[in-house]
């Protein structure tokens, strides 16, 4: 019996690790290994939730807490401090480049990813990323520590991001950090890209905020919640790091919906034909058959159920709220947002969110740079500073930095 177990064990382990990935994804085994570690954390966390022991992402949050740099640590060329803006915590990375101390510096307000539920501005990955950005751009990078679900739900995360950004974009705060008010960017990845886009829109039309962002840089942002069957969702449902069901779980956690609704979201039952004019009008703004280049549409067809449950929108009004879904913004708002850089990855369920937003911005007359990676996957930026980074991670982060350097 023992020899049978010993024989089956490596087979079982190999089956768990192995994934049939597209040929356009190089470094497959490296991605499989990283995905297996993340997937294991998620499985444990969701199992504990099923047993009623915790909320869906408790174990993941606990596991990630071990990677938190609790106290700010300065390094050569970068001074790091913790503070708050309008009551919202943040970590500030200030370039201390010699010979430029009297010059005003560029500024970047950054929102980390993590599905509005996990991660932190103080995590080692984000700390290292923002530290690098401050040093290489000779800038002041402010990484905002917005609250997370389940302690905070929409619109709390947005409100934290908006209030912090608005406070940062005041003459007093910018002068304190020697930031040039004409050279401040807003940026973020994934859920942070969602917050960056939403904050950029709200501040662009806020008459009480005279200082505006010069540019916005969005890294594979999540920008809508009505269509879980865009071509990129259909193509990449089972591709690491962000599978379709995990994206649905994150969104439900953010919008305070039950995790039991995952199948409804994945089947687009929250955007069915019977749900009225408001839903229909919102869907028209994310009509990928008109917004996506044909090359990305391929042979995929829209998924539009005839019947859906109106109670879904009663339970989660954020589904139609532009603060949670910036892709639903009116054209009048889009016309006044700053020039945009949008990074998208081919093997990412969120690819089409970024591409559709780029198209809508272009139609509104806003300059847009689309940075598409054929060998990219969701979360690739987070692997830049590991011991063995992916080639696409290094390349994409380098191009992101190059764009900021040339446009900020």
PDB file of C-alpha atoms in Angstrom, residues 38-282:
ATOM      1  CA  UNK A  38      -1.229  31.601  -4.696  1.00  0.00           C
ATOM      2  CA  UNK A  39      -3.931  29.056  -5.535  1.00  0.00           C
ATOM      3  CA  UNK A  40      -3.164  27.080  -2.368  1.00  0.00           C
ATOM      4  CA  UNK A  41      -3.582  30.179  -0.217  1.00  0.00           C
ATOM      5  CA  UNK A  42      -6.887  30.943  -1.919  1.00  0.00           C
ATOM      6  CA  UNK A  43      -8.174  27.371  -1.522  1.00  0.00           C
ATOM      7  CA  UNK A  44      -7.370  27.332   2.184  1.00  0.00           C
ATOM      8  CA  UNK A  45      -8.970  30.746   2.631  1.00  0.00           C
ATOM      9  CA  UNK A  46     -12.165  29.819   0.769  1.00  0.00           C
ATOM     10  CA  UNK A  47     -12.415  26.472   2.608  1.00  0.00           C
ATOM     11  CA  UNK A  48     -12.160  28.243   5.972  1.00  0.00           C
ATOM     12  CA  UNK A  49     -14.913  30.580   4.794  1.00  0.00           C
ATOM     13  CA  UNK A  50     -17.133  27.629   3.844  1.00  0.00           C
ATOM     14  CA  UNK A  51     -16.695  26.267   7.345  1.00  0.00           C
ATOM     15  CA  UNK A  52     -17.840  29.618   8.716  1.00  0.00           C
ATOM     16  CA  UNK A  53     -14.468  30.329  10.325  1.00  0.00           C
ATOM     17  CA  UNK A  54     -13.635  33.548   8.513  1.00  0.00           C
ATOM     18  CA  UNK A  55     -14.429  35.843   5.623  1.00  0.00           C
ATOM     19  CA  UNK A  56     -13.344  34.630   2.161  1.00  0.00           C
ATOM     20  CA  UNK A  57      -9.880  36.230   2.122  1.00  0.00           C
ATOM     21  CA  UNK A  58      -8.885  36.054   5.812  1.00  0.00           C
ATOM     22  CA  UNK A  59      -6.170  33.445   5.365  1.00  0.00           C
ATOM     23  CA  UNK A  60      -4.714  35.277   2.358  1.00  0.00           C
ATOM     24  CA  UNK A  61      -4.552  38.502   4.337  1.00  0.00           C
ATOM     25  CA  UNK A  62      -2.874  36.656   7.201  1.00  0.00           C
ATOM     26  CA  UNK A  63      -0.328  35.057   4.888  1.00  0.00           C
ATOM     27  CA  UNK A  64       0.474  38.386   3.241  1.00  0.00           C
ATOM     28  CA  UNK A  65       0.891  40.152   6.582  1.00  0.00           C
ATOM     29  CA  UNK A  66       4.231  38.417   6.970  1.00  0.00           C
ATOM     30  CA  UNK A  67       5.549  40.416   4.027  1.00  0.00           C
ATOM     31  CA  UNK A  68       4.637  43.802   5.493  1.00  0.00           C
ATOM     32  CA  UNK A  69       7.431  46.292   6.192  1.00  0.00           C
ATOM     33  CA  UNK A  70       5.883  47.771   9.319  1.00  0.00           C
ATOM     34  CA  UNK A  71       8.307  50.626   9.865  1.00  0.00           C
ATOM     35  CA  UNK A  72       9.419  52.862   6.992  1.00  0.00           C
ATOM     36  CA  UNK A  73      13.004  52.180   6.008  1.00  0.00           C
ATOM     37  CA  UNK A  74      14.927  54.827   4.089  1.00  0.00           C
ATOM     38  CA  UNK A  75      17.631  53.813   1.640  1.00  0.00           C
ATOM     39  CA  UNK A  76      20.380  55.574  -0.352  1.00  0.00           C
ATOM     40  CA  UNK A  77      18.673  58.157  -2.532  1.00  0.00           C
ATOM     41  CA  UNK A  78      15.196  57.703  -1.041  1.00  0.00           C
ATOM     42  CA  UNK A  79      13.708  58.969   2.216  1.00  0.00           C
ATOM     43  CA  UNK A  80      10.709  56.903   3.361  1.00  0.00           C
ATOM     44  CA  UNK A  81       8.124  58.067   5.905  1.00  0.00           C
ATOM     45  CA  UNK A  82       4.631  57.082   6.998  1.00  0.00           C
ATOM     46  CA  UNK A  83       1.979  59.759   7.330  1.00  0.00           C
ATOM     47  CA  UNK A  84      -1.665  60.398   6.484  1.00  0.00           C
ATOM     48  CA  UNK A  85      -3.610  62.635   4.115  1.00  0.00           C
ATOM     49  CA  UNK A  86      -7.152  63.623   5.072  1.00  0.00           C
ATOM     50  CA  UNK A  87      -7.045  60.858   7.658  1.00  0.00           C
ATOM     51  CA  UNK A  88      -5.956  58.200   5.148  1.00  0.00           C
ATOM     52  CA  UNK A  89      -2.652  56.459   5.834  1.00  0.00           C
ATOM     53  CA  UNK A  90       0.095  56.517   3.232  1.00  0.00           C
ATOM     54  CA  UNK A  91       3.770  55.737   2.752  1.00  0.00           C
ATOM     55  CA  UNK A  92       5.832  58.506   1.157  1.00  0.00           C
ATOM     56  CA  UNK A  93       8.982  57.863  -0.898  1.00  0.00           C
ATOM     57  CA  UNK A  94      11.033  61.034  -1.524  1.00  0.00           C
ATOM     58  CA  UNK A  95      13.979  61.136  -3.871  1.00  0.00           C
ATOM     59  CA  UNK A  96      17.001  62.745  -2.213  1.00  0.00           C
ATOM     60  CA  UNK A  97      19.163  63.003  -5.324  1.00  0.00           C
ATOM     61  CA  UNK A  98      22.151  65.248  -4.672  1.00  0.00           C
ATOM     62  CA  UNK A  99      22.342  68.492  -6.568  1.00  0.00           C
ATOM     63  CA  UNK A 100      18.602  68.689  -7.191  1.00  0.00           C
ATOM     64  CA  UNK A 101      17.427  69.546  -3.713  1.00  0.00           C
ATOM     65  CA  UNK A 102      16.259  73.056  -4.674  1.00  0.00           C
ATOM     66  CA  UNK A 103      14.264  71.868  -7.676  1.00  0.00           C
ATOM     67  CA  UNK A 104      10.613  70.954  -7.523  1.00  0.00           C
ATOM     68  CA  UNK A 105      10.142  67.263  -8.104  1.00  0.00           C
ATOM     69  CA  UNK A 106       7.588  65.214  -9.958  1.00  0.00           C
ATOM     70  CA  UNK A 107       4.908  63.476  -7.911  1.00  0.00           C
ATOM     71  CA  UNK A 108       3.076  60.172  -8.261  1.00  0.00           C
ATOM     72  CA  UNK A 109       0.040  59.153  -6.215  1.00  0.00           C
ATOM     73  CA  UNK A 110      -0.069  55.354  -6.305  1.00  0.00           C
ATOM     74  CA  UNK A 111      -2.847  52.880  -5.420  1.00  0.00           C
ATOM     75  CA  UNK A 112      -1.839  49.244  -4.927  1.00  0.00           C
ATOM     76  CA  UNK A 113      -3.741  46.275  -6.330  1.00  0.00           C
ATOM     77  CA  UNK A 114      -5.274  43.323  -4.518  1.00  0.00           C
ATOM     78  CA  UNK A 115      -8.968  43.222  -5.396  1.00  0.00           C
ATOM     79  CA  UNK A 116      -9.851  45.983  -2.876  1.00  0.00           C
ATOM     80  CA  UNK A 117      -9.430  43.206  -0.309  1.00  0.00           C
ATOM     81  CA  UNK A 118      -5.800  42.120   0.089  1.00  0.00           C
ATOM     82  CA  UNK A 119      -2.263  43.583  -0.165  1.00  0.00           C
ATOM     83  CA  UNK A 120      -0.898  46.823   1.256  1.00  0.00           C
ATOM     84  CA  UNK A 121       1.188  49.867   0.393  1.00  0.00           C
ATOM     85  CA  UNK A 122       3.590  48.521   3.026  1.00  0.00           C
ATOM     86  CA  UNK A 123       4.064  45.127   1.383  1.00  0.00           C
ATOM     87  CA  UNK A 124       7.631  44.463   0.305  1.00  0.00           C
ATOM     88  CA  UNK A 125       6.715  44.307  -3.410  1.00  0.00           C
ATOM     89  CA  UNK A 126       4.923  47.655  -3.429  1.00  0.00           C
ATOM     90  CA  UNK A 127       7.437  49.246  -1.076  1.00  0.00           C
ATOM     91  CA  UNK A 128      10.266  48.228  -3.417  1.00  0.00           C
ATOM     92  CA  UNK A 129       8.341  49.305  -6.518  1.00  0.00           C
ATOM     93  CA  UNK A 130       7.535  52.775  -5.184  1.00  0.00           C
ATOM     94  CA  UNK A 131      11.049  53.179  -3.795  1.00  0.00           C
ATOM     95  CA  UNK A 132      12.435  52.388  -7.258  1.00  0.00           C
ATOM     96  CA  UNK A 133      10.000  54.772  -8.916  1.00  0.00           C
ATOM     97  CA  UNK A 134      11.002  57.613  -6.594  1.00  0.00           C
ATOM     98  CA  UNK A 135      14.713  57.056  -7.188  1.00  0.00           C
ATOM     99  CA  UNK A 136      14.654  56.537 -10.959  1.00  0.00           C
ATOM    100  CA  UNK A 137      12.142  59.311 -11.669  1.00  0.00           C
ATOM    101  CA  UNK A 138      13.686  61.681  -9.108  1.00  0.00           C
ATOM    102  CA  UNK A 139      10.166  62.008  -7.748  1.00  0.00           C
ATOM    103  CA  UNK A 140       8.016  61.882  -4.656  1.00  0.00           C
ATOM    104  CA  UNK A 141       5.824  58.776  -4.740  1.00  0.00           C
ATOM    105  CA  UNK A 142       2.901  58.616  -2.322  1.00  0.00           C
ATOM    106  CA  UNK A 143       1.506  55.104  -1.911  1.00  0.00           C
ATOM    107  CA  UNK A 144      -1.968  55.283  -0.371  1.00  0.00           C
ATOM    108  CA  UNK A 145      -3.012  52.737   2.262  1.00  0.00           C
ATOM    109  CA  UNK A 146      -6.760  52.737   1.624  1.00  0.00           C
ATOM    110  CA  UNK A 147      -8.982  50.509   3.764  1.00  0.00           C
ATOM    111  CA  UNK A 148      -9.785  46.972   2.633  1.00  0.00           C
ATOM    112  CA  UNK A 149     -12.800  44.666   2.632  1.00  0.00           C
ATOM    113  CA  UNK A 150     -14.438  43.290   4.697  1.00  0.00           C
ATOM    114  CA  UNK A 151     -13.815  46.114   7.176  1.00  0.00           C
ATOM    115  CA  UNK A 152     -14.525  48.586   4.403  1.00  0.00           C
ATOM    116  CA  UNK A 153     -16.902  48.206   1.471  1.00  0.00           C
ATOM    117  CA  UNK A 154     -17.651  50.315  -1.564  1.00  0.00           C
ATOM    118  CA  UNK A 155     -17.557  53.290  -1.605  1.00  0.00           C
ATOM    119  CA  UNK A 156     -15.126  53.345   1.348  1.00  0.00           C
ATOM    120  CA  UNK A 157     -12.069  52.380  -0.706  1.00  0.00           C
ATOM    121  CA  UNK A 158     -12.916  54.948  -3.347  1.00  0.00           C
ATOM    122  CA  UNK A 159     -13.582  57.624  -0.730  1.00  0.00           C
ATOM    123  CA  UNK A 160     -10.217  56.948   0.930  1.00  0.00           C
ATOM    124  CA  UNK A 161      -8.451  57.190  -2.420  1.00  0.00           C
ATOM    125  CA  UNK A 162     -10.322  60.312  -3.478  1.00  0.00           C
ATOM    126  CA  UNK A 163      -9.939  62.203  -0.185  1.00  0.00           C
ATOM    127  CA  UNK A 164      -6.239  61.345   0.060  1.00  0.00           C
ATOM    128  CA  UNK A 165      -5.580  62.403  -3.542  1.00  0.00           C
ATOM    129  CA  UNK A 166      -7.546  65.624  -3.167  1.00  0.00           C
ATOM    130  CA  UNK A 167      -5.615  66.497  -0.025  1.00  0.00           C
ATOM    131  CA  UNK A 168      -2.290  65.723  -1.709  1.00  0.00           C
ATOM    132  CA  UNK A 169      -3.229  67.995  -4.637  1.00  0.00           C
ATOM    133  CA  UNK A 170      -3.276  71.106  -2.460  1.00  0.00           C
ATOM    134  CA  UNK A 171      -0.663  73.838  -2.616  1.00  0.00           C
ATOM    135  CA  UNK A 172       0.225  73.306   1.063  1.00  0.00           C
ATOM    136  CA  UNK A 173       0.932  69.575   0.799  1.00  0.00           C
ATOM    137  CA  UNK A 174       2.716  69.820  -2.542  1.00  0.00           C
ATOM    138  CA  UNK A 175       4.932  72.600  -1.192  1.00  0.00           C
ATOM    139  CA  UNK A 176       5.737  70.536   1.907  1.00  0.00           C
ATOM    140  CA  UNK A 177       7.157  67.758  -0.283  1.00  0.00           C
ATOM    141  CA  UNK A 178       8.595  70.119  -2.948  1.00  0.00           C
ATOM    142  CA  UNK A 179       6.339  68.635  -5.636  1.00  0.00           C
ATOM    143  CA  UNK A 180       5.697  70.587  -8.819  1.00  0.00           C
ATOM    144  CA  UNK A 181       1.880  71.113  -8.950  1.00  0.00           C
ATOM    145  CA  UNK A 182       2.019  70.876 -12.757  1.00  0.00           C
ATOM    146  CA  UNK A 183       3.716  67.465 -12.724  1.00  0.00           C
ATOM    147  CA  UNK A 184       1.681  65.065 -10.602  1.00  0.00           C
ATOM    148  CA  UNK A 185       0.483  61.672 -11.856  1.00  0.00           C
ATOM    149  CA  UNK A 186      -2.030  59.184 -10.519  1.00  0.00           C
ATOM    150  CA  UNK A 187      -1.324  55.514 -11.024  1.00  0.00           C
ATOM    151  CA  UNK A 188      -2.235  52.040  -9.842  1.00  0.00           C
ATOM    152  CA  UNK A 189      -2.428  48.395 -10.797  1.00  0.00           C
ATOM    153  CA  UNK A 190      -5.503  46.141 -11.040  1.00  0.00           C
ATOM    154  CA  UNK A 191      -7.924  47.291  -8.310  1.00  0.00           C
ATOM    155  CA  UNK A 192      -5.546  50.199  -7.779  1.00  0.00           C
ATOM    156  CA  UNK A 193      -5.895  51.019 -11.469  1.00  0.00           C
ATOM    157  CA  UNK A 194      -9.643  51.067 -10.918  1.00  0.00           C
ATOM    158  CA  UNK A 195      -9.222  53.560  -8.079  1.00  0.00           C
ATOM    159  CA  UNK A 196      -6.756  55.661 -10.070  1.00  0.00           C
ATOM    160  CA  UNK A 197      -9.167  55.943 -13.018  1.00  0.00           C
ATOM    161  CA  UNK A 198     -12.147  56.708 -10.787  1.00  0.00           C
ATOM    162  CA  UNK A 199     -10.240  59.310  -8.759  1.00  0.00           C
ATOM    163  CA  UNK A 200      -8.907  60.900 -11.943  1.00  0.00           C
ATOM    164  CA  UNK A 201     -12.451  61.293 -13.266  1.00  0.00           C
ATOM    165  CA  UNK A 202     -13.873  62.721 -10.053  1.00  0.00           C
ATOM    166  CA  UNK A 203     -11.053  65.214  -9.549  1.00  0.00           C
ATOM    167  CA  UNK A 204     -11.204  66.310 -13.194  1.00  0.00           C
ATOM    168  CA  UNK A 205     -14.759  67.609 -12.682  1.00  0.00           C
ATOM    169  CA  UNK A 206     -14.300  68.811  -9.085  1.00  0.00           C
ATOM    170  CA  UNK A 207     -14.380  72.617  -9.165  1.00  0.00           C
ATOM    171  CA  UNK A 208     -13.123  72.760  -5.573  1.00  0.00           C
ATOM    172  CA  UNK A 209      -9.842  71.109  -6.617  1.00  0.00           C
ATOM    173  CA  UNK A 210      -7.925  73.660  -8.723  1.00  0.00           C
ATOM    174  CA  UNK A 211      -4.801  71.486  -9.042  1.00  0.00           C
ATOM    175  CA  UNK A 212      -5.302  68.501 -11.344  1.00  0.00           C
ATOM    176  CA  UNK A 213      -3.324  65.412 -12.260  1.00  0.00           C
ATOM    177  CA  UNK A 214      -1.139  65.858 -15.320  1.00  0.00           C
ATOM    178  CA  UNK A 215      -1.383  62.213 -16.417  1.00  0.00           C
ATOM    179  CA  UNK A 216      -2.881  58.886 -15.341  1.00  0.00           C
ATOM    180  CA  UNK A 217      -1.050  55.560 -15.669  1.00  0.00           C
ATOM    181  CA  UNK A 218      -3.243  52.473 -15.346  1.00  0.00           C
ATOM    182  CA  UNK A 219      -1.758  48.991 -15.086  1.00  0.00           C
ATOM    183  CA  UNK A 220      -4.200  46.234 -16.160  1.00  0.00           C
ATOM    184  CA  UNK A 221      -7.102  48.081 -14.484  1.00  0.00           C
ATOM    185  CA  UNK A 222     -10.501  46.607 -13.541  1.00  0.00           C
ATOM    186  CA  UNK A 223     -12.967  49.098 -14.981  1.00  0.00           C
ATOM    187  CA  UNK A 224     -16.394  47.474 -15.242  1.00  0.00           C
ATOM    188  CA  UNK A 225     -18.514  44.815 -13.538  1.00  0.00           C
ATOM    189  CA  UNK A 226     -21.366  44.147 -15.974  1.00  0.00           C
ATOM    190  CA  UNK A 227     -19.746  41.821 -18.493  1.00  0.00           C
ATOM    191  CA  UNK A 228     -17.822  38.777 -17.307  1.00  0.00           C
ATOM    192  CA  UNK A 229     -17.837  37.409 -20.835  1.00  0.00           C
ATOM    193  CA  UNK A 230     -15.783  39.879 -22.820  1.00  0.00           C
ATOM    194  CA  UNK A 231     -13.403  38.107 -25.240  1.00  0.00           C
ATOM    195  CA  UNK A 232     -10.570  38.373 -22.708  1.00  0.00           C
ATOM    196  CA  UNK A 233     -12.744  36.770 -20.012  1.00  0.00           C
ATOM    197  CA  UNK A 234     -13.771  33.952 -22.354  1.00  0.00           C
ATOM    198  CA  UNK A 235     -10.208  33.441 -23.534  1.00  0.00           C
ATOM    199  CA  UNK A 236      -8.499  33.599 -20.128  1.00  0.00           C
ATOM    200  CA  UNK A 237     -11.004  32.116 -17.674  1.00  0.00           C
ATOM    201  CA  UNK A 238      -8.499  29.581 -16.360  1.00  0.00           C
ATOM    202  CA  UNK A 239      -5.240  31.480 -16.853  1.00  0.00           C
ATOM    203  CA  UNK A 240      -3.158  32.533 -13.824  1.00  0.00           C
ATOM    204  CA  UNK A 241      -2.954  34.770 -11.893  1.00  0.00           C
ATOM    205  CA  UNK A 242      -6.515  36.119 -12.013  1.00  0.00           C
ATOM    206  CA  UNK A 243      -9.114  33.543 -13.026  1.00  0.00           C
ATOM    207  CA  UNK A 244     -12.674  34.621 -13.726  1.00  0.00           C
ATOM    208  CA  UNK A 245     -14.141  33.228 -10.504  1.00  0.00           C
ATOM    209  CA  UNK A 246     -11.472  34.971  -8.423  1.00  0.00           C
ATOM    210  CA  UNK A 247     -12.248  38.290 -10.093  1.00  0.00           C
ATOM    211  CA  UNK A 248     -15.935  37.744  -9.318  1.00  0.00           C
ATOM    212  CA  UNK A 249     -15.108  36.953  -5.683  1.00  0.00           C
ATOM    213  CA  UNK A 250     -13.044  40.123  -5.329  1.00  0.00           C
ATOM    214  CA  UNK A 251     -15.791  42.239  -6.867  1.00  0.00           C
ATOM    215  CA  UNK A 252     -18.479  40.747  -4.636  1.00  0.00           C
ATOM    216  CA  UNK A 253     -16.320  41.383  -1.597  1.00  0.00           C
ATOM    217  CA  UNK A 254     -15.832  45.008  -2.662  1.00  0.00           C
ATOM    218  CA  UNK A 255     -19.495  45.642  -3.456  1.00  0.00           C
ATOM    219  CA  UNK A 256     -20.737  43.787  -0.358  1.00  0.00           C
ATOM    220  CA  UNK A 257     -22.421  40.991  -2.287  1.00  0.00           C
ATOM    221  CA  UNK A 258     -22.744  37.357  -1.241  1.00  0.00           C
ATOM    222  CA  UNK A 259     -20.071  34.983  -2.500  1.00  0.00           C
ATOM    223  CA  UNK A 260     -22.948  32.704  -3.542  1.00  0.00           C
ATOM    224  CA  UNK A 261     -23.511  35.103  -6.452  1.00  0.00           C
ATOM    225  CA  UNK A 262     -20.310  34.120  -8.270  1.00  0.00           C
ATOM    226  CA  UNK A 263     -22.165  31.875 -10.788  1.00  0.00           C
ATOM    227  CA  UNK A 264     -24.677  34.665 -11.505  1.00  0.00           C
ATOM    228  CA  UNK A 265     -21.924  37.139 -12.318  1.00  0.00           C
ATOM    229  CA  UNK A 266     -19.993  34.690 -14.471  1.00  0.00           C
ATOM    230  CA  UNK A 267     -23.171  33.989 -16.460  1.00  0.00           C
ATOM    231  CA  UNK A 268     -23.915  37.744 -16.849  1.00  0.00           C
ATOM    232  CA  UNK A 269     -27.274  37.314 -15.118  1.00  0.00           C
ATOM    233  CA  UNK A 270     -26.735  40.749 -13.571  1.00  0.00           C
ATOM    234  CA  UNK A 271     -26.844  42.320 -17.049  1.00  0.00           C
ATOM    235  CA  UNK A 272     -29.722  40.335 -18.607  1.00  0.00           C
ATOM    236  CA  UNK A 273     -32.124  41.818 -21.144  1.00  0.00           C
ATOM    237  CA  UNK A 274     -35.029  42.037 -18.693  1.00  0.00           C
ATOM    238  CA  UNK A 275     -33.266  44.308 -16.195  1.00  0.00           C
ATOM    239  CA  UNK A 276     -34.437  47.638 -17.573  1.00  0.00           C
ATOM    240  CA  UNK A 277     -33.209  50.730 -19.330  1.00  0.00           C
ATOM    241  CA  UNK A 278     -30.590  51.752 -16.764  1.00  0.00           C
ATOM    242  CA  UNK A 279     -28.733  48.476 -17.169  1.00  0.00           C
ATOM    243  CA  UNK A 280     -29.140  48.605 -20.959  1.00  0.00           C
ATOM    244  CA  UNK A 281     -27.727  52.158 -21.090  1.00  0.00           C
ATOM    245  CA  UNK A 282     -24.734  51.112 -18.992  1.00  0.00           C
TER     246      UNK A 282
END
